[in-house]
mmCIF file of C-alpha atoms in Angstrom:
data_model
loop_
_atom_site.group_PDB
_atom_site.id
_atom_site.type_symbol
_atom_site.label_atom_id
_atom_site.label_comp_id
_atom_site.label_asym_id
_atom_site.label_seq_id
_atom_site.Cartn_x
_atom_site.Cartn_y
_atom_site.Cartn_z
ATOM 1 C CA MET A 137 90.787 98.580 124.285
ATOM 2 C CA ALA A 138 94.678 98.238 122.957
ATOM 3 C CA ASP A 139 96.143 102.110 121.651
ATOM 4 C CA ASN A 140 96.223 101.797 117.895
ATOM 5 C CA TRP A 141 97.989 104.976 117.028
ATOM 6 C CA GLY A 142 97.723 106.486 112.960
ATOM 7 C CA PHE A 143 99.159 109.417 112.047
ATOM 8 C CA TYR A 144 98.239 111.450 108.774
ATOM 9 C CA GLU A 145 97.776 114.570 107.208
ATOM 10 C CA ARG A 146 94.853 116.935 106.902
ATOM 11 C CA ARG A 147 93.760 120.775 105.282
ATOM 12 C CA ASP A 148 91.081 121.983 107.248
ATOM 13 C CA GLY A 149 89.618 125.588 106.325
ATOM 14 C CA GLY A 150 92.735 126.563 104.518
ATOM 15 C CA GLU A 151 94.899 125.089 107.344
ATOM 16 C CA GLN A 152 97.501 122.544 106.943
ATOM 17 C CA LEU A 153 97.041 120.003 110.404
ATOM 18 C CA ARG A 154 99.538 117.075 111.375
ATOM 19 C CA VAL A 155 96.804 114.581 113.359
ATOM 20 C CA LEU A 156 97.852 111.814 115.555
ATOM 21 C CA VAL A 157 94.570 109.798 116.608
ATOM 22 C CA ASN A 158 93.924 106.743 118.727
ATOM 23 C CA THR A 159 92.043 104.364 116.547
ATOM 24 C CA GLY A 160 91.624 101.989 118.733
ATOM 25 C CA TYR A 161 88.019 102.928 119.831
ATOM 26 C CA LYS A 162 86.479 103.891 116.108
ATOM 27 C CA ASP A 163 84.349 100.775 115.939
ATOM 28 C CA ASP A 164 83.178 101.136 119.644
ATOM 29 C CA GLU A 165 80.506 102.827 121.115
ATOM 30 C CA PRO A 166 81.204 105.857 122.901
ATOM 31 C CA ALA A 167 82.499 105.334 126.443
ATOM 32 C CA ALA A 168 79.783 106.719 128.562
ATOM 33 C CA ASP A 169 81.857 106.527 131.591
ATOM 34 C CA TYR A 170 83.899 109.209 129.380
ATOM 35 C CA PRO A 171 81.357 111.880 128.840
ATOM 36 C CA ASP A 172 83.925 115.048 129.103
ATOM 37 C CA LEU A 173 86.431 116.643 126.605
ATOM 38 C CA LEU A 174 89.675 117.985 127.598
ATOM 39 C CA SER A 175 91.687 120.245 125.226
ATOM 40 C CA ILE A 176 94.974 121.650 126.283
ATOM 41 C CA THR A 177 96.121 123.897 123.401
ATOM 42 C CA VAL A 178 99.895 125.362 123.469
ATOM 43 C CA ASN A 179 101.497 128.599 121.723
ATOM 44 C CA LEU A 180 104.045 127.570 119.514
ATOM 45 C CA TYR A 181 105.560 130.772 119.148
ATOM 46 C CA PRO A 182 107.601 131.176 122.799
ATOM 47 C CA VAL A 183 108.696 127.606 122.596
ATOM 48 C CA ARG A 184 110.323 128.573 118.845
ATOM 49 C CA ASP A 185 111.833 131.928 120.638
ATOM 50 C CA GLN A 186 113.541 130.032 123.543
ATOM 51 C CA VAL A 187 115.182 127.267 121.991
ATOM 52 C CA LYS A 188 117.825 126.824 119.192
ATOM 53 C CA THR A 189 117.479 124.021 117.693
ATOM 54 C CA ARG A 190 114.552 122.169 116.087
ATOM 55 C CA ARG A 191 115.631 119.299 118.150
ATOM 56 C CA GLN A 192 115.288 120.874 121.528
ATOM 57 C CA PHE A 193 111.809 122.145 120.052
ATOM 58 C CA VAL A 194 110.569 119.016 119.644
ATOM 59 C CA ALA A 195 112.177 117.479 122.507
ATOM 60 C CA GLN A 196 110.410 120.051 125.196
ATOM 61 C CA LEU A 197 107.094 119.017 123.245
ATOM 62 C CA GLU A 198 107.418 115.559 123.763
ATOM 63 C CA GLU A 199 108.255 116.162 127.400
ATOM 64 C CA LEU A 200 105.364 117.791 128.114
ATOM 65 C CA GLU A 201 103.341 115.298 126.216
ATOM 66 C CA SER A 202 104.641 112.286 128.110
ATOM 67 C CA LYS A 203 104.031 114.282 131.732
ATOM 68 C CA LEU A 204 100.727 115.346 130.755
ATOM 69 C CA GLU A 205 100.082 111.599 129.442
ATOM 70 C CA ALA A 206 101.530 110.029 132.738
ATOM 71 C CA TRP A 207 99.400 112.546 135.349
ATOM 72 C CA LEU A 208 96.205 112.014 133.237
ATOM 73 C CA GLU A 209 96.462 108.194 132.467
ATOM 74 C CA SER A 210 97.998 107.688 136.389
ATOM 75 C CA GLY A 211 95.285 107.351 138.743
ATOM 76 C CA ARG A 212 92.426 109.410 136.840
ATOM 77 C CA GLY A 213 92.005 106.906 134.407
ATOM 78 C CA ALA A 214 91.651 109.483 131.430
ATOM 79 C CA ILE A 215 91.731 108.380 127.729
ATOM 80 C CA TYR A 216 94.536 110.367 125.500
ATOM 81 C CA ALA A 217 92.159 110.589 122.039
ATOM 82 C CA GLY A 218 95.161 112.555 119.966
ATOM 83 C CA ARG A 219 96.891 115.475 119.357
ATOM 84 C CA ILE A 220 96.467 118.148 116.198
ATOM 85 C CA ASN A 221 99.696 120.023 115.346
ATOM 86 C CA ALA A 222 99.334 122.900 113.461
ATOM 87 C CA ALA A 223 101.934 125.664 112.282
ATOM 88 C CA THR A 224 100.991 128.066 115.805
ATOM 89 C CA ARG A 225 99.943 125.502 118.159
ATOM 90 C CA LEU A 226 99.988 122.179 119.603
ATOM 91 C CA GLU A 227 96.544 121.022 120.970
ATOM 92 C CA PHE A 228 96.186 117.639 122.849
ATOM 93 C CA TYR A 229 92.730 116.024 123.600
ATOM 94 C CA TYR A 230 91.340 113.611 126.319
ATOM 95 C CA TYR A 231 88.299 112.063 127.338
ATOM 96 C CA LEU A 232 88.390 112.464 131.086
ATOM 97 C CA PRO A 233 85.994 110.035 133.546
ATOM 98 C CA ALA A 234 82.628 111.484 135.220
ATOM 99 C CA ASP A 235 84.598 111.965 138.751
ATOM 100 C CA ARG A 236 87.462 113.732 136.737
ATOM 101 C CA PRO A 237 89.703 116.493 138.521
ATOM 102 C CA GLY A 238 88.157 119.942 138.579
ATOM 103 C CA GLU A 239 89.316 122.472 135.802
ATOM 104 C CA ASP A 240 91.435 124.717 138.823
ATOM 105 C CA ALA A 241 93.315 121.651 139.061
ATOM 106 C CA LEU A 242 93.973 121.042 135.322
ATOM 107 C CA ARG A 243 95.198 124.514 135.013
ATOM 108 C CA ALA A 244 97.381 124.461 138.027
ATOM 109 C CA TRP A 245 98.980 121.230 136.347
ATOM 110 C CA VAL A 246 99.566 123.172 133.203
ATOM 111 C CA ASP A 247 100.958 126.100 135.347
ATOM 112 C CA GLU A 248 103.258 124.289 136.693
ATOM 113 C CA HIS A 249 104.402 122.317 134.501
ATOM 114 C CA TRP A 250 104.385 124.212 131.264
ATOM 115 C CA PRO A 251 106.694 127.781 131.274
ATOM 116 C CA HIS A 252 104.520 128.875 128.159
ATOM 117 C CA ARG A 253 101.365 130.341 127.380
ATOM 118 C CA ALA A 254 98.673 127.377 127.091
ATOM 119 C CA GLN A 255 95.069 127.097 127.348
ATOM 120 C CA CYS A 256 92.964 124.554 129.107
ATOM 121 C CA TYR A 257 89.386 123.519 128.894
ATOM 122 C CA VAL A 258 86.670 121.015 129.579
ATOM 123 C CA LYS A 259 83.288 120.545 127.873
ATOM 124 C CA PRO A 260 80.844 118.050 127.582
ATOM 125 C CA ASP A 261 81.205 115.459 124.745
ATOM 126 C CA PRO A 262 79.021 112.057 125.611
ATOM 127 C CA GLN A 263 78.627 111.167 121.956
ATOM 128 C CA TRP A 264 82.486 111.566 121.532
ATOM 129 C CA GLU A 265 81.686 114.037 118.124
ATOM 130 C CA PHE A 266 85.103 115.295 118.468
ATOM 131 C CA TYR A 267 86.407 112.070 118.134
ATOM 132 C CA ARG A 268 85.301 111.145 115.315
ATOM 133 C CA TYR A 269 86.291 114.111 113.734
ATOM 134 C CA LEU A 270 89.331 113.282 114.488
ATOM 135 C CA LEU A 271 89.068 109.663 112.697
ATOM 136 C CA PRO A 272 91.281 109.709 108.846
ATOM 137 C CA ASP A 273 88.580 109.453 106.196
ATOM 138 C CA THR A 274 89.122 106.765 103.485
ATOM 139 C CA LEU A 275 92.125 108.913 101.663
ATOM 140 C CA GLU A 276 93.441 109.752 105.224
ATOM 141 C CA GLU A 277 93.640 106.293 105.904
ATOM 142 C CA LEU A 278 95.665 105.785 103.002
ATOM 143 C CA PHE A 279 97.903 108.614 104.293
ATOM 144 C CA VAL A 280 98.021 106.816 107.899
ATOM 145 C CA HIS A 281 99.944 103.734 105.735
ATOM 146 C CA ASN A 282 102.018 105.881 104.121
ATOM 147 C CA ALA A 283 103.420 107.223 106.967
ATOM 148 C CA GLN A 284 103.382 103.265 108.852
ATOM 149 C CA MET A 285 105.251 102.196 105.460
ATOM 150 C CA ILE A 286 108.102 105.262 105.283
ATOM 151 C CA TYR A 287 108.647 104.757 109.082
ATOM 152 C CA ALA A 288 109.503 101.593 108.589
ATOM 153 C CA LEU A 289 111.833 102.092 105.740
ATOM 154 C CA ILE A 290 113.806 104.992 107.622
ATOM 155 C CA HIS A 291 114.112 102.519 110.834
ATOM 156 C CA LYS A 292 115.719 100.110 108.157
ATOM 157 C CA GLY A 293 118.283 102.859 106.740
ATOM 158 C CA ASP A 294 116.237 103.246 103.922
ATOM 159 C CA LYS A 295 117.767 106.909 102.369
ATOM 160 C CA ILE A 296 113.692 107.948 101.216
ATOM 161 C CA ALA A 297 115.018 111.451 99.655
ATOM 162 C CA GLN A 298 117.105 108.930 96.827
ATOM 163 C CA PRO A 299 114.585 108.554 93.526
ATOM 164 C CA ARG A 300 114.063 105.286 92.869
ATOM 165 C CA ASN A 301 110.775 103.555 90.615
ATOM 166 C CA VAL A 302 107.629 103.380 93.246
ATOM 167 C CA TYR A 303 105.150 101.168 92.073
ATOM 168 C CA HIS A 304 101.257 102.023 93.105
ATOM 169 C CA TRP A 305 98.095 99.155 92.192
ATOM 170 C CA LEU A 306 95.043 100.293 91.309
ATOM 171 C CA LEU A 307 91.738 98.002 90.969
ATOM 172 C CA PHE A 308 88.646 98.734 88.358
ATOM 173 C CA ARG A 309 84.881 97.236 88.098
ATOM 174 C CA GLU A 310 85.340 98.107 84.222
ATOM 175 C CA ASP A 311 87.754 96.906 81.884
ATOM 176 C CA GLU A 312 87.135 100.186 79.778
ATOM 177 C CA ASP A 313 87.390 102.709 82.631
ATOM 178 C CA ARG A 314 91.343 101.043 83.204
ATOM 179 C CA LEU A 315 91.872 101.331 79.603
ATOM 180 C CA ALA A 316 90.892 104.892 79.843
ATOM 181 C CA MET A 317 93.059 105.096 82.853
ATOM 182 C CA GLU A 318 95.898 103.916 81.110
ATOM 183 C CA ARG A 319 95.677 106.150 78.985
ATOM 184 C CA LEU A 320 95.100 108.827 80.486
ATOM 185 C CA LEU A 321 98.313 108.279 83.209
ATOM 186 C CA GLU A 322 100.711 107.793 80.509
ATOM 187 C CA LYS A 323 100.136 111.014 79.584
ATOM 188 C CA GLU A 324 100.968 112.255 82.796
ATOM 189 C CA GLY A 325 104.209 110.550 82.825
ATOM 190 C CA TYR A 326 103.495 107.329 84.280
ATOM 191 C CA VAL A 327 104.772 104.299 83.242
ATOM 192 C CA ILE A 328 102.166 101.564 82.698
ATOM 193 C CA GLU A 329 103.662 98.568 84.144
ATOM 194 C CA LYS A 330 102.736 95.411 81.994
ATOM 195 C CA GLU A 331 104.914 92.772 83.538
ATOM 196 C CA LYS A 332 104.453 93.242 87.288
ATOM 197 C CA GLU A 333 101.822 90.916 89.322
ATOM 198 C CA SER A 334 98.676 92.096 90.276
ATOM 199 C CA LYS A 335 95.688 90.189 92.125
ATOM 200 C CA PRO A 336 92.151 91.245 90.977
ATOM 201 C CA GLU A 337 89.592 91.174 93.553
ATOM 202 C CA GLN A 338 86.041 89.859 92.942
ATOM 203 C CA ASP A 339 84.670 93.304 93.211
ATOM 204 C CA TYR A 340 87.584 94.911 91.375
ATOM 205 C CA PRO A 341 88.695 92.021 88.923
ATOM 206 C CA TYR A 342 90.767 94.579 86.501
ATOM 207 C CA PRO A 343 93.726 95.557 88.130
ATOM 208 C CA LEU A 344 96.466 98.073 87.201
ATOM 209 C CA VAL A 345 100.570 98.559 87.750
ATOM 210 C CA ILE A 346 101.854 101.720 87.222
ATOM 211 C CA SER A 347 105.381 103.668 88.415
ATOM 212 C CA LYS A 348 106.867 107.048 88.986
ATOM 213 C CA PHE A 349 110.554 107.661 89.316
ATOM 214 C CA GLU A 350 110.885 109.680 92.335
ATOM 215 C CA ASP A 351 111.899 110.155 96.339
ATOM 216 C CA VAL A 352 109.723 107.547 99.322
ATOM 217 C CA LYS A 353 109.149 110.902 101.059
ATOM 218 C CA LEU A 354 105.904 111.462 103.115
ATOM 219 C CA ASP A 355 105.039 115.002 101.347
ATOM 220 C CA THR A 356 106.045 112.963 97.749
ATOM 221 C CA VAL A 357 103.980 109.787 98.192
ATOM 222 C CA ASN A 358 101.148 111.562 99.808
ATOM 223 C CA ALA A 359 100.524 114.014 96.744
ATOM 224 C CA ARG A 360 100.791 110.998 94.504
ATOM 225 C CA VAL A 361 98.165 109.425 96.868
ATOM 226 C CA ARG A 362 95.870 112.023 96.692
ATOM 227 C CA GLU A 363 96.157 112.577 92.849
ATOM 228 C CA LEU A 364 95.680 109.133 92.171
ATOM 229 C CA HIS A 365 92.311 108.925 94.922
ATOM 230 C CA ARG A 366 91.225 111.598 92.664
ATOM 231 C CA LEU A 367 91.563 109.848 89.154
ATOM 232 C CA LEU A 368 90.082 106.618 90.665
ATOM 233 C CA ALA A 369 87.166 108.182 92.076
ATOM 234 C CA GLU A 370 86.110 109.288 88.842
ATOM 235 C CA ARG A 371 86.274 106.031 87.271
ATOM 236 C CA ASP A 372 84.659 103.916 89.893
ATOM 237 C CA GLY A 373 88.423 102.512 90.636
ATOM 238 C CA ARG A 374 90.385 101.584 94.036
ATOM 239 C CA TYR A 375 93.630 102.562 95.404
ATOM 240 C CA ASP A 376 95.505 99.213 96.378
ATOM 241 C CA GLY A 377 98.825 100.324 98.054
ATOM 242 C CA TRP A 378 102.266 101.490 96.775
ATOM 243 C CA GLY A 379 105.505 99.834 96.650
ATOM 244 C CA ALA A 380 109.483 100.443 96.116
ATOM 245 C CA VAL A 381 112.946 98.887 95.951
ATOM 246 C CA MET A 382 114.744 100.016 99.555
ATOM 247 C CA ARG A 383 118.000 102.441 98.914
ATOM 248 C CA LEU A 384 120.435 102.033 101.480
ATOM 249 C CA SER A 385 123.770 104.187 102.086
ATOM 250 C CA PRO A 386 126.933 102.437 101.614
ATOM 251 C CA SER A 387 127.405 101.472 105.177
ATOM 252 C CA LYS A 388 124.180 100.136 105.232
ATOM 253 C CA ARG A 389 124.516 97.925 102.488
ATOM 254 C CA PHE A 390 127.192 96.669 103.844
ATOM 255 C CA ARG A 391 126.622 95.892 107.132
ATOM 256 C CA ARG A 392 123.186 94.077 105.660
ATOM 257 C CA TYR A 393 125.464 92.086 103.260
ATOM 258 C CA VAL A 394 127.571 90.676 106.176
ATOM 259 C CA ARG A 395 124.426 90.085 108.271
ATOM 260 C CA ARG A 396 123.427 88.380 105.879
ATOM 261 C CA ARG A 397 126.707 86.176 105.023
ATOM 262 C CA LYS A 398 126.812 85.726 108.952
ATOM 263 C CA GLU A 399 123.029 84.099 108.720
ATOM 264 C CA SER A 400 124.293 82.049 105.741
ATOM 265 C CA ALA A 401 127.041 80.497 107.309
ATOM 266 C CA GLN A 402 125.601 79.672 110.547
ATOM 267 C CA LEU A 403 122.638 78.189 109.076
ATOM 268 C CA ALA A 404 125.058 75.661 107.232
ATOM 269 C CA LEU A 405 126.793 75.249 110.368
ATOM 270 C CA ARG A 406 123.917 73.731 111.907
ATOM 271 C CA ARG A 407 122.949 71.818 109.130
ATOM 272 C CA VAL A 408 126.424 70.411 109.038
ATOM 273 C CA LEU A 409 126.011 69.367 112.990
ATOM 274 C CA SER A 410 122.834 68.258 112.258
ATOM 275 C CA TRP A 411 124.007 65.533 109.983
ATOM 276 C CA ARG A 412 126.670 64.366 111.443
ATOM 277 C CA CYS A 413 124.557 64.073 114.554
ATOM 278 C CA SER A 414 121.959 61.770 112.592
ATOM 279 C CA GLN A 415 125.220 59.614 111.339
ATOM 280 C CA SER A 416 126.268 59.068 114.861
ATOM 281 C CA ASN A 417 122.881 57.962 115.874
ATOM 282 C CA GLN A 418 122.391 55.918 113.008
ATOM 283 C CA ASN A 419 126.103 54.477 113.585
ATOM 284 C CA GLU A 420 124.881 53.452 117.190
ATOM 285 C CA ALA A 421 121.953 51.794 116.156
ATOM 286 C CA GLY A 422 124.135 49.649 113.909
ATOM 287 C CA LYS A 423 126.067 48.655 116.208
ATOM 288 C CA HIS A 424 123.543 47.138 117.959
#
């Protein structure tokens, strides 16, 4: 099964959790050959106390994660299910095969490769119940999509802190619910985008496009989607995604302009050469 990682935020018992989960197994039956759940919990306080910058802090944790993953998967066949990042701790979760290394060996490895306090335990979980707990619900699935979109924007050079019109697509089963939502959202400061195209679906034939002028940072987008998801649930509606125009820095815009001009010039040159080749072939054919 190919890995398919998703990231989202969850509130659990008043605690804010950042969850990374491998959703590639969500449609499969629990793997009978991997009946045991390994948890390694790292206390984050001593790590923060011994580093000067956030970059160093993140680098230490990424190094531990990389070493742990290599050790457990290479020759031991463990499955990395996911991790939970809370304010005070970082938890790694693996499913282990029946012939897994003993707990003493696991603790010895952690003690050798991690200088700070960490807890390590293994417990039976043949039905993969904890993995089901890690999987995102309907709203959290939207958060996963938000994180993927915003990561793509950052990768392309978008200045995500810069406000712009952010559009949201909503769908309704009944037209009266759509009209009621229009009135409510206008009072809440949303703009109803009458001119924006939205395709109806068979079960949700009444679309609505709205917008809000704000940034596209992950916390902002997640809060907006959470609000809309709650309002739609009260009116038998469905959230269908969001979009926004990219905002690039001046240097990024210039590089993008130069790249497009270069691509346009190359395309024009290929067309000229292709035409000349075609003309030459026709002339050669005419001589015969």
